[in-house]
Amino acid sequence: MNREPKQVTRRQFFKAAATGIIAGALPVSLVKLSFAGTAEDFTFAYISDAHIQQIKGSNFVRNWDRGLIRAVAEANLLSPAPDFVVFGGDLAQLGTKEELDHGAELLSPLKKKLHCVMGEHDYYLDLGEYWSKLFGPQHYSWDHKGVHFVVLNSILTHDQWTHERWPTAVQRMSEMAGLDNPNGSPFMVGQKQRDWLAKDLEKVAKDRPIVVFSHSPLQKIYKGWNFWTDDAEEVQAILQPFHKVNVIYGHVHQIQYNQIGNISFNSVMATAWPWPYPSTYAQSGSHVPVLTVPMNRADPFFERDATGWQFVNLHTGKTDLHFRLFDNTDRVVGYDPAKGHPVDKTYQAKENRIPPQTHY
Amino acid sequence: MKCVCSLACLCLLLAAGGSASAEETLPLGLPPVPVKADNPQTVAKINLGKRLFEDSRFSTTGKVSCATCHASEKTFTDSPLRVSKGIKDLTGTRNSPTVVNSAYFEKLFWDGRSPDLEDQALHPFVNPVEMGLKDHNPILRIIRKDREYREAFREVFDLDAEKITMKEVTQAIAAFERTVVSGNSPFDRYQYGGDKSAMTEQQVRGLGVFLDEGRCVSCHVIENDQALFTDNRFHNIGIGINEIQSDVPGIASAFLKAKARGSNVDVKVLTDPKSSELGRFAVTSGLNDLGAFKTPTLRNVAVTAPYMHDGSLETLEEVVIHYMNGGVTNAGEEVNYYLSGGIRPLDLTDEQVDDLVAFMEALTSPEFAAKAKSQGDTGSKKEEGR
């Protein structure tokens, strides 16, 4: 856009972001921040949880396809363009080659370099073999403009469950895809990757900002739905010595945020469906996991309701997430240095909360 | 603050051959007309507004008035024109929406760039393909020299000639437009008047499709005691934008740059066909608004063909089929990326399509049904195979 960058204080930035002036259309590189620290400020886009699902042959569930298509098209419209794009996991629903291929095809129009994170729906059919052919290593790190980025495969589980428990790969995949499944098994990063992470971070200075991309939360939130990483404490211990750590995770299909010591946690939205989802999503042509506890969510006329994608502004080593919510008002969850944790300025204030509905 | 438009409304309806009885103050099926606190309705103001509405001197050629594209004998449109024609037969990019019941819109124009009727009236005068004036001064000059106008403005606004401004002019026009309301259609008599014979069996079935499998009512709203048939929102339903899909990124960013430089949104959308397809995005720069246009009312839809913001669909049947296909006019075309999440393919039978069209024909108010009959053009389905 033809604009001179404006000088903005952090307080102004937050105020504007909360009122939506900056959110939704302006990545931070358009606004030169007067409080910028040693790290250069930049933006990356984040799309996650597409759950592309094959019905038969070249017929895929239309709703999930359209969510991903729209997110990719809009991410390409971001101006100025983001530095890179991350896909946060669960590209496929049942991990088949057809689904991964179709998902990769829908991602292909993205103009910037794509970094992919493994999700359990991608993994448990062939343990990531085909996924790796398409998207590369399952865990790795790189540096960009003074920030150290790490991708983890955080949806692994016990070896016995993975390799010995199930007679077929298909059954293994469908067991992991269920909710509140007594046959299920908790996510974890695992000893091997934790060792790799510790070694990788040995050469990183303590004041260098770190951003970790993970599918599972690297926290323990709700075990029944695997909003859970079993070795969360061990992983967090490896990250705590660093002064500015950001974890961005998918899987939960809703806005979550938290602060544990030096680590800020932010979830991203799904392009497919929200948790919980309206009962009408389970009606025709799709195999969304069955909600074992009935939850009353009204049928949205707009099937993109409560889905979306996000762009992440990184400045002074902390991440601010701008949620692009389809058919809805965009939201910002940003790190507030005065409070020392992420803050949702729009929703969190008591006077702005929407009272829960008691009937529909 | 709003107040109800009362007797003045009746007078105009009766003068135009309307069928409102002396006891009714509101047409059946409509809520009270919202009236702005600073622009109360009076009979004199309404009459003045009607004169201004029909005065073609307010154009460079002296031949174009509001009534040119919003003709009362054509249900206040210029049906069957696809897009409107202004001075020297210059065409724009948008189909002329009806003034009938436009008083209920919260925003005016297909892309909602006007917040009220008063503001909307300002724009066509100075649009190069409508009335073509460079500014509003010629209008004020004509008014100030015209004895009848001078007397009317003094009576209505208590203003001397030199003090008359476009504010009063547009207030009068808006006051007239707020009387152009009509309900009392066969649907209204069936739904709100308790007359179960007012619609045919087929139309009643069509109402069922409208409320259920057709998914129409979510945007074309029917309430318990009135029906505006619009949600006053903006949706991308795949009209127009489908043809320019590969151009959208380029046009959208070019448009944003032009807007940042101060180029006029009104002129740009009406004169540039590709920018026109951006819809409400041109006004808000919001990604939800890419290719999105205002939900029009369906009242009198059968007599206001052709349809959609670009007039691209000629019959109601074509409209239903566009929705059946999930937001593309011809089945199998590529769906545009920004399609509203509310549009999905429908599984209607041929009979349901016919029923839906028949139902929409029941939304015509009696005063406009009579006129359309005499012109022999109802805009309903053709007999061609699908």
mmCIF file of C-alpha atoms in Angstrom, chain B residues 74-341:
data_model
loop_
_atom_site.group_PDB
_atom_site.id
_atom_site.type_symbol
_atom_site.label_atom_id
_atom_site.label_comp_id
_atom_site.label_asym_id
_atom_site.label_seq_id
_atom_site.Cartn_x
_atom_site.Cartn_y
_atom_site.Cartn_z
ATOM 1 C CA LYS B 74 -42.305 0.238 -13.541
ATOM 2 C CA THR B 75 -42.490 -0.410 -9.816
ATOM 3 C CA PHE B 76 -39.920 2.348 -9.355
ATOM 4 C CA THR B 77 -37.244 0.616 -11.423
ATOM 5 C CA ASP B 78 -36.345 0.755 -15.098
ATOM 6 C CA SER B 79 -37.200 -2.875 -15.738
ATOM 7 C CA PRO B 80 -36.379 -4.616 -18.052
ATOM 8 C CA LEU B 81 -33.036 -2.793 -18.323
ATOM 9 C CA ARG B 82 -30.146 -4.881 -17.089
ATOM 10 C CA VAL B 83 -28.132 -1.881 -15.929
ATOM 11 C CA SER B 84 -29.403 1.660 -15.823
ATOM 12 C CA LYS B 85 -28.944 4.299 -18.511
ATOM 13 C CA GLY B 86 -28.199 7.884 -17.587
ATOM 14 C CA ILE B 87 -27.425 10.946 -19.678
ATOM 15 C CA LYS B 88 -26.761 10.248 -23.368
ATOM 16 C CA ASP B 89 -27.745 6.636 -22.729
ATOM 17 C CA LEU B 90 -24.496 6.086 -20.831
ATOM 18 C CA THR B 91 -24.657 2.840 -18.872
ATOM 19 C CA GLY B 92 -23.433 2.067 -15.394
ATOM 20 C CA THR B 93 -22.671 -1.319 -13.849
ATOM 21 C CA ARG B 94 -25.603 -1.769 -11.526
ATOM 22 C CA ASN B 95 -29.209 -2.827 -11.888
ATOM 23 C CA SER B 96 -31.647 -0.196 -10.635
ATOM 24 C CA PRO B 97 -33.123 -1.321 -7.303
ATOM 25 C CA THR B 98 -36.719 -0.444 -6.547
ATOM 26 C CA VAL B 99 -37.521 2.533 -4.366
ATOM 27 C CA VAL B 100 -40.526 0.624 -3.069
ATOM 28 C CA ASN B 101 -39.868 -0.229 0.580
ATOM 29 C CA SER B 102 -36.312 1.125 0.343
ATOM 30 C CA ALA B 103 -37.169 3.152 3.438
ATOM 31 C CA TYR B 104 -36.544 -0.011 5.441
ATOM 32 C CA PHE B 105 -32.942 -0.392 4.323
ATOM 33 C CA GLU B 106 -30.290 0.508 6.856
ATOM 34 C CA LYS B 107 -27.865 1.285 4.067
ATOM 35 C CA LEU B 108 -28.486 2.316 0.491
ATOM 36 C CA PHE B 109 -26.986 1.168 -2.827
ATOM 37 C CA TRP B 110 -26.081 -2.432 -3.618
ATOM 38 C CA ASP B 111 -22.814 -1.975 -1.719
ATOM 39 C CA GLY B 112 -24.296 -0.017 1.167
ATOM 40 C CA ARG B 113 -22.118 3.040 0.726
ATOM 41 C CA SER B 114 -24.920 5.414 1.815
ATOM 42 C CA PRO B 115 -26.127 5.451 5.411
ATOM 43 C CA ASP B 116 -29.582 6.813 4.655
ATOM 44 C CA LEU B 117 -31.965 7.961 1.920
ATOM 45 C CA GLU B 118 -30.919 11.584 2.376
ATOM 46 C CA ASP B 119 -27.297 10.813 1.611
ATOM 47 C CA GLN B 120 -28.138 8.441 -1.210
ATOM 48 C CA ALA B 121 -29.997 11.164 -3.105
ATOM 49 C CA LEU B 122 -26.837 13.233 -3.387
ATOM 50 C CA HIS B 123 -24.842 10.755 -5.411
ATOM 51 C CA PRO B 124 -26.595 10.133 -8.733
ATOM 52 C CA PHE B 125 -26.707 13.850 -9.525
ATOM 53 C CA VAL B 126 -22.935 14.061 -9.718
ATOM 54 C CA ASN B 127 -22.205 10.670 -11.229
ATOM 55 C CA PRO B 128 -20.863 10.952 -14.787
ATOM 56 C CA VAL B 129 -23.057 8.131 -16.111
ATOM 57 C CA GLU B 130 -26.242 9.134 -14.278
ATOM 58 C CA MET B 131 -27.159 12.846 -14.226
ATOM 59 C CA GLY B 132 -23.618 13.915 -15.066
ATOM 60 C CA LEU B 133 -23.446 17.161 -13.100
ATOM 61 C CA LYS B 134 -20.025 18.313 -11.883
ATOM 62 C CA ASP B 135 -21.476 19.437 -8.562
ATOM 63 C CA HIS B 136 -24.865 20.218 -7.050
ATOM 64 C CA ASN B 137 -24.830 23.935 -7.799
ATOM 65 C CA PRO B 138 -26.934 23.747 -10.982
ATOM 66 C CA ILE B 139 -29.686 22.097 -8.944
ATOM 67 C CA LEU B 140 -29.721 24.874 -6.372
ATOM 68 C CA ARG B 141 -29.614 27.497 -9.132
ATOM 69 C CA ILE B 142 -32.694 26.002 -10.820
ATOM 70 C CA ILE B 143 -34.565 25.696 -7.540
ATOM 71 C CA ARG B 144 -33.805 29.240 -6.488
ATOM 72 C CA LYS B 145 -35.082 30.616 -9.794
ATOM 73 C CA ASP B 146 -38.260 28.518 -9.858
ATOM 74 C CA ARG B 147 -41.162 30.307 -8.185
ATOM 75 C CA GLU B 148 -43.066 27.152 -7.245
ATOM 76 C CA TYR B 149 -39.959 25.611 -5.703
ATOM 77 C CA ARG B 150 -39.199 28.817 -3.814
ATOM 78 C CA GLU B 151 -42.686 28.866 -2.349
ATOM 79 C CA ALA B 152 -42.582 25.174 -1.500
ATOM 80 C CA PHE B 153 -39.197 25.407 0.228
ATOM 81 C CA ARG B 154 -40.374 28.413 2.198
ATOM 82 C CA GLU B 155 -43.493 26.570 3.282
ATOM 83 C CA VAL B 156 -41.712 23.352 4.192
ATOM 84 C CA PHE B 157 -38.388 24.559 5.568
ATOM 85 C CA ASP B 158 -39.093 28.249 6.236
ATOM 86 C CA LEU B 159 -36.075 29.202 4.144
ATOM 87 C CA ASP B 160 -35.365 32.042 1.734
ATOM 88 C CA ALA B 161 -34.238 31.024 -1.731
ATOM 89 C CA GLU B 162 -30.534 31.784 -1.215
ATOM 90 C CA LYS B 163 -30.481 29.718 1.987
ATOM 91 C CA ILE B 164 -31.717 26.516 0.336
ATOM 92 C CA THR B 165 -29.047 23.821 0.385
ATOM 93 C CA MET B 166 -28.812 20.199 -0.777
ATOM 94 C CA LYS B 167 -29.646 19.182 2.772
ATOM 95 C CA GLU B 168 -33.236 20.368 2.331
ATOM 96 C CA VAL B 169 -33.412 19.053 -1.206
ATOM 97 C CA THR B 170 -32.415 15.563 -0.152
ATOM 98 C CA GLN B 171 -34.586 15.658 2.939
ATOM 99 C CA ALA B 172 -37.600 16.348 0.760
ATOM 100 C CA ILE B 173 -36.679 13.583 -1.658
ATOM 101 C CA ALA B 174 -36.188 11.168 1.230
ATOM 102 C CA ALA B 175 -39.516 12.180 2.723
ATOM 103 C CA PHE B 176 -41.222 11.294 -0.551
ATOM 104 C CA GLU B 177 -39.370 7.989 -0.771
ATOM 105 C CA ARG B 178 -40.524 7.093 2.735
ATOM 106 C CA THR B 179 -44.080 7.085 1.422
ATOM 107 C CA VAL B 180 -43.253 4.623 -1.333
ATOM 108 C CA VAL B 181 -44.050 1.562 0.713
ATOM 109 C CA SER B 182 -46.275 -1.341 -0.150
ATOM 110 C CA GLY B 183 -47.313 -4.577 1.450
ATOM 111 C CA ASN B 184 -50.674 -6.271 1.309
ATOM 112 C CA SER B 185 -49.483 -8.871 -1.178
ATOM 113 C CA PRO B 186 -51.158 -12.285 -1.432
ATOM 114 C CA PHE B 187 -48.411 -13.580 0.886
ATOM 115 C CA ASP B 188 -49.177 -10.846 3.437
ATOM 116 C CA ARG B 189 -52.870 -11.611 3.362
ATOM 117 C CA TYR B 190 -52.105 -15.314 3.830
ATOM 118 C CA GLN B 191 -49.457 -14.933 6.528
ATOM 119 C CA TYR B 192 -50.622 -11.911 8.495
ATOM 120 C CA GLY B 193 -54.176 -11.333 7.349
ATOM 121 C CA GLY B 194 -55.436 -14.805 8.179
ATOM 122 C CA ASP B 195 -56.744 -15.400 4.654
ATOM 123 C CA LYS B 196 -55.648 -18.942 3.899
ATOM 124 C CA SER B 197 -57.037 -18.740 0.375
ATOM 125 C CA ALA B 198 -54.899 -15.727 -0.535
ATOM 126 C CA MET B 199 -52.123 -17.937 -1.960
ATOM 127 C CA THR B 200 -52.502 -20.938 -4.239
ATOM 128 C CA GLU B 201 -51.554 -24.402 -3.022
ATOM 129 C CA GLN B 202 -48.399 -24.216 -5.092
ATOM 130 C CA GLN B 203 -47.456 -20.897 -3.529
ATOM 131 C CA VAL B 204 -48.028 -22.316 -0.067
ATOM 132 C CA ARG B 205 -45.696 -25.214 -0.929
ATOM 133 C CA GLY B 206 -43.245 -22.630 -2.204
ATOM 134 C CA LEU B 207 -43.357 -20.841 1.127
ATOM 135 C CA GLY B 208 -42.439 -24.129 2.744
ATOM 136 C CA VAL B 209 -39.396 -24.483 0.477
ATOM 137 C CA PHE B 210 -38.496 -20.856 1.173
ATOM 138 C CA LEU B 211 -38.430 -21.549 4.892
ATOM 139 C CA ASP B 212 -36.763 -24.955 4.736
ATOM 140 C CA GLU B 213 -34.768 -26.664 1.990
ATOM 141 C CA GLY B 214 -34.355 -23.463 0.010
ATOM 142 C CA ARG B 215 -32.605 -21.780 2.957
ATOM 143 C CA CYS B 216 -33.950 -18.471 1.668
ATOM 144 C CA VAL B 217 -35.441 -17.064 4.833
ATOM 145 C CA SER B 218 -32.088 -16.751 6.601
ATOM 146 C CA CYS B 219 -31.245 -13.712 4.489
ATOM 147 C CA HIS B 220 -34.639 -12.847 3.007
ATOM 148 C CA VAL B 221 -36.187 -12.464 6.412
ATOM 149 C CA ILE B 222 -39.785 -13.183 7.394
ATOM 150 C CA GLU B 223 -40.710 -12.305 10.971
ATOM 151 C CA ASN B 224 -43.722 -13.156 13.093
ATOM 152 C CA ASP B 225 -45.667 -10.009 12.350
ATOM 153 C CA GLN B 226 -43.919 -8.477 9.342
ATOM 154 C CA ALA B 227 -41.604 -9.403 6.493
ATOM 155 C CA LEU B 228 -38.969 -7.136 5.012
ATOM 156 C CA PHE B 229 -37.398 -10.024 3.058
ATOM 157 C CA THR B 230 -33.966 -8.568 3.746
ATOM 158 C CA ASP B 231 -31.527 -8.995 6.607
ATOM 159 C CA ASN B 232 -29.851 -5.689 5.752
ATOM 160 C CA ARG B 233 -26.552 -7.537 5.400
ATOM 161 C CA PHE B 234 -24.105 -8.115 2.592
ATOM 162 C CA HIS B 235 -23.293 -11.497 1.095
ATOM 163 C CA ASN B 236 -21.154 -12.884 -1.688
ATOM 164 C CA ILE B 237 -23.488 -15.272 -3.470
ATOM 165 C CA GLY B 238 -21.291 -15.763 -6.515
ATOM 166 C CA ILE B 239 -22.777 -13.237 -8.927
ATOM 167 C CA GLY B 240 -20.393 -11.211 -11.037
ATOM 168 C CA ILE B 241 -17.256 -12.078 -9.102
ATOM 169 C CA ASN B 242 -17.133 -15.565 -10.612
ATOM 170 C CA GLU B 243 -16.169 -14.092 -13.967
ATOM 171 C CA ILE B 244 -13.230 -12.103 -12.651
ATOM 172 C CA GLN B 245 -11.788 -14.554 -10.147
ATOM 173 C CA SER B 246 -8.221 -14.493 -11.374
ATOM 174 C CA ASP B 247 -8.364 -10.710 -11.456
ATOM 175 C CA VAL B 248 -9.517 -10.280 -7.865
ATOM 176 C CA PRO B 249 -6.129 -10.050 -6.124
ATOM 177 C CA GLY B 250 -4.903 -7.475 -8.626
ATOM 178 C CA ILE B 251 -8.091 -5.428 -8.677
ATOM 179 C CA ALA B 252 -8.565 -5.526 -4.927
ATOM 180 C CA SER B 253 -5.090 -4.214 -4.183
ATOM 181 C CA ALA B 254 -5.274 -1.634 -6.988
ATOM 182 C CA PHE B 255 -8.588 -0.495 -5.627
ATOM 183 C CA LEU B 256 -7.211 -0.139 -2.129
ATOM 184 C CA LYS B 257 -4.335 1.938 -3.467
ATOM 185 C CA ALA B 258 -6.735 4.208 -5.379
ATOM 186 C CA LYS B 259 -8.860 4.594 -2.280
ATOM 187 C CA ALA B 260 -5.814 5.540 -0.205
ATOM 188 C CA ARG B 261 -5.086 8.222 -2.803
ATOM 189 C CA GLY B 262 -8.609 9.596 -2.394
ATOM 190 C CA SER B 263 -10.252 8.431 -5.605
ATOM 191 C CA ASN B 264 -14.034 8.550 -5.416
ATOM 192 C CA VAL B 265 -15.652 5.210 -4.519
ATOM 193 C CA ASP B 266 -19.010 6.129 -6.081
ATOM 194 C CA VAL B 267 -17.595 7.034 -9.475
ATOM 195 C CA LYS B 268 -15.169 4.142 -9.557
ATOM 196 C CA VAL B 269 -17.681 1.390 -8.888
ATOM 197 C CA LEU B 270 -20.278 2.599 -11.344
ATOM 198 C CA THR B 271 -17.924 3.273 -14.220
ATOM 199 C CA ASP B 272 -15.453 0.424 -13.900
ATOM 200 C CA PRO B 273 -17.117 -2.981 -14.380
ATOM 201 C CA LYS B 274 -14.349 -4.980 -12.736
ATOM 202 C CA SER B 275 -14.096 -2.811 -9.634
ATOM 203 C CA SER B 276 -17.844 -2.933 -9.443
ATOM 204 C CA GLU B 277 -17.676 -6.666 -8.714
ATOM 205 C CA LEU B 278 -15.750 -6.057 -5.491
ATOM 206 C CA GLY B 279 -19.089 -5.109 -3.947
ATOM 207 C CA ARG B 280 -19.041 -3.926 -0.373
ATOM 208 C CA PHE B 281 -15.287 -4.518 -0.192
ATOM 209 C CA ALA B 282 -14.927 -1.242 -2.108
ATOM 210 C CA VAL B 283 -16.587 0.520 0.822
ATOM 211 C CA THR B 284 -15.180 -1.273 3.872
ATOM 212 C CA SER B 285 -11.959 -2.969 2.668
ATOM 213 C CA GLY B 286 -13.100 -5.913 4.773
ATOM 214 C CA LEU B 287 -12.279 -9.430 3.570
ATOM 215 C CA ASN B 288 -15.756 -10.625 4.580
ATOM 216 C CA ASP B 289 -17.146 -8.123 2.080
ATOM 217 C CA LEU B 290 -15.257 -9.261 -1.010
ATOM 218 C CA GLY B 291 -17.835 -9.642 -3.756
ATOM 219 C CA ALA B 292 -20.618 -9.066 -1.234
ATOM 220 C CA PHE B 293 -23.789 -7.177 -2.070
ATOM 221 C CA LYS B 294 -26.819 -6.124 -0.060
ATOM 222 C CA THR B 295 -29.684 -8.562 0.314
ATOM 223 C CA PRO B 296 -32.479 -6.860 -1.614
ATOM 224 C CA THR B 297 -36.109 -7.093 -0.596
ATOM 225 C CA LEU B 298 -38.085 -9.728 -2.462
ATOM 226 C CA ARG B 299 -41.266 -7.704 -2.318
ATOM 227 C CA ASN B 300 -42.508 -7.099 -5.870
ATOM 228 C CA VAL B 301 -39.608 -9.158 -7.169
ATOM 229 C CA ALA B 302 -41.762 -10.715 -9.893
ATOM 230 C CA VAL B 303 -42.272 -7.311 -11.524
ATOM 231 C CA THR B 304 -38.754 -5.931 -11.138
ATOM 232 C CA ALA B 305 -36.719 -8.181 -13.434
ATOM 233 C CA PRO B 306 -33.873 -8.615 -14.237
ATOM 234 C CA TYR B 307 -32.160 -9.704 -11.054
ATOM 235 C CA MET B 308 -28.948 -9.319 -9.042
ATOM 236 C CA HIS B 309 -26.709 -6.288 -8.739
ATOM 237 C CA ASP B 310 -25.648 -6.550 -12.362
ATOM 238 C CA GLY B 311 -29.015 -7.553 -13.749
ATOM 239 C CA SER B 312 -27.424 -10.756 -15.025
ATOM 240 C CA LEU B 313 -30.289 -13.118 -14.229
ATOM 241 C CA GLU B 314 -33.424 -12.547 -16.287
ATOM 242 C CA THR B 315 -35.962 -14.792 -14.620
ATOM 243 C CA LEU B 316 -36.755 -15.957 -11.135
ATOM 244 C CA GLU B 317 -36.168 -19.502 -12.265
ATOM 245 C CA GLU B 318 -32.591 -18.620 -13.231
ATOM 246 C CA VAL B 319 -32.182 -17.118 -9.771
ATOM 247 C CA VAL B 320 -33.327 -20.277 -8.032
ATOM 248 C CA ILE B 321 -31.062 -22.398 -10.192
ATOM 249 C CA HIS B 322 -28.102 -20.187 -9.338
ATOM 250 C CA TYR B 323 -28.733 -20.962 -5.664
ATOM 251 C CA MET B 324 -29.353 -24.624 -6.431
ATOM 252 C CA ASN B 325 -25.899 -24.825 -7.983
ATOM 253 C CA GLY B 326 -24.369 -23.477 -4.788
ATOM 254 C CA GLY B 327 -23.434 -20.019 -6.027
ATOM 255 C CA VAL B 328 -22.678 -20.481 -9.717
ATOM 256 C CA THR B 329 -25.058 -19.648 -12.549
ATOM 257 C CA ASN B 330 -24.154 -22.664 -14.699
ATOM 258 C CA ALA B 331 -23.621 -25.949 -12.913
ATOM 259 C CA GLY B 332 -20.001 -27.049 -12.915
ATOM 260 C CA GLU B 333 -18.503 -23.542 -13.038
ATOM 261 C CA GLU B 334 -15.803 -22.778 -10.512
ATOM 262 C CA VAL B 335 -17.070 -21.439 -7.213
ATOM 263 C CA ASN B 336 -15.366 -18.191 -6.195
ATOM 264 C CA TYR B 337 -13.060 -18.331 -3.177
ATOM 265 C CA TYR B 338 -14.931 -15.735 -1.171
ATOM 266 C CA LEU B 339 -18.384 -17.268 -1.427
ATOM 267 C CA SER B 340 -20.534 -16.714 1.634
ATOM 268 C CA GLY B 341 -20.511 -19.664 3.996
#
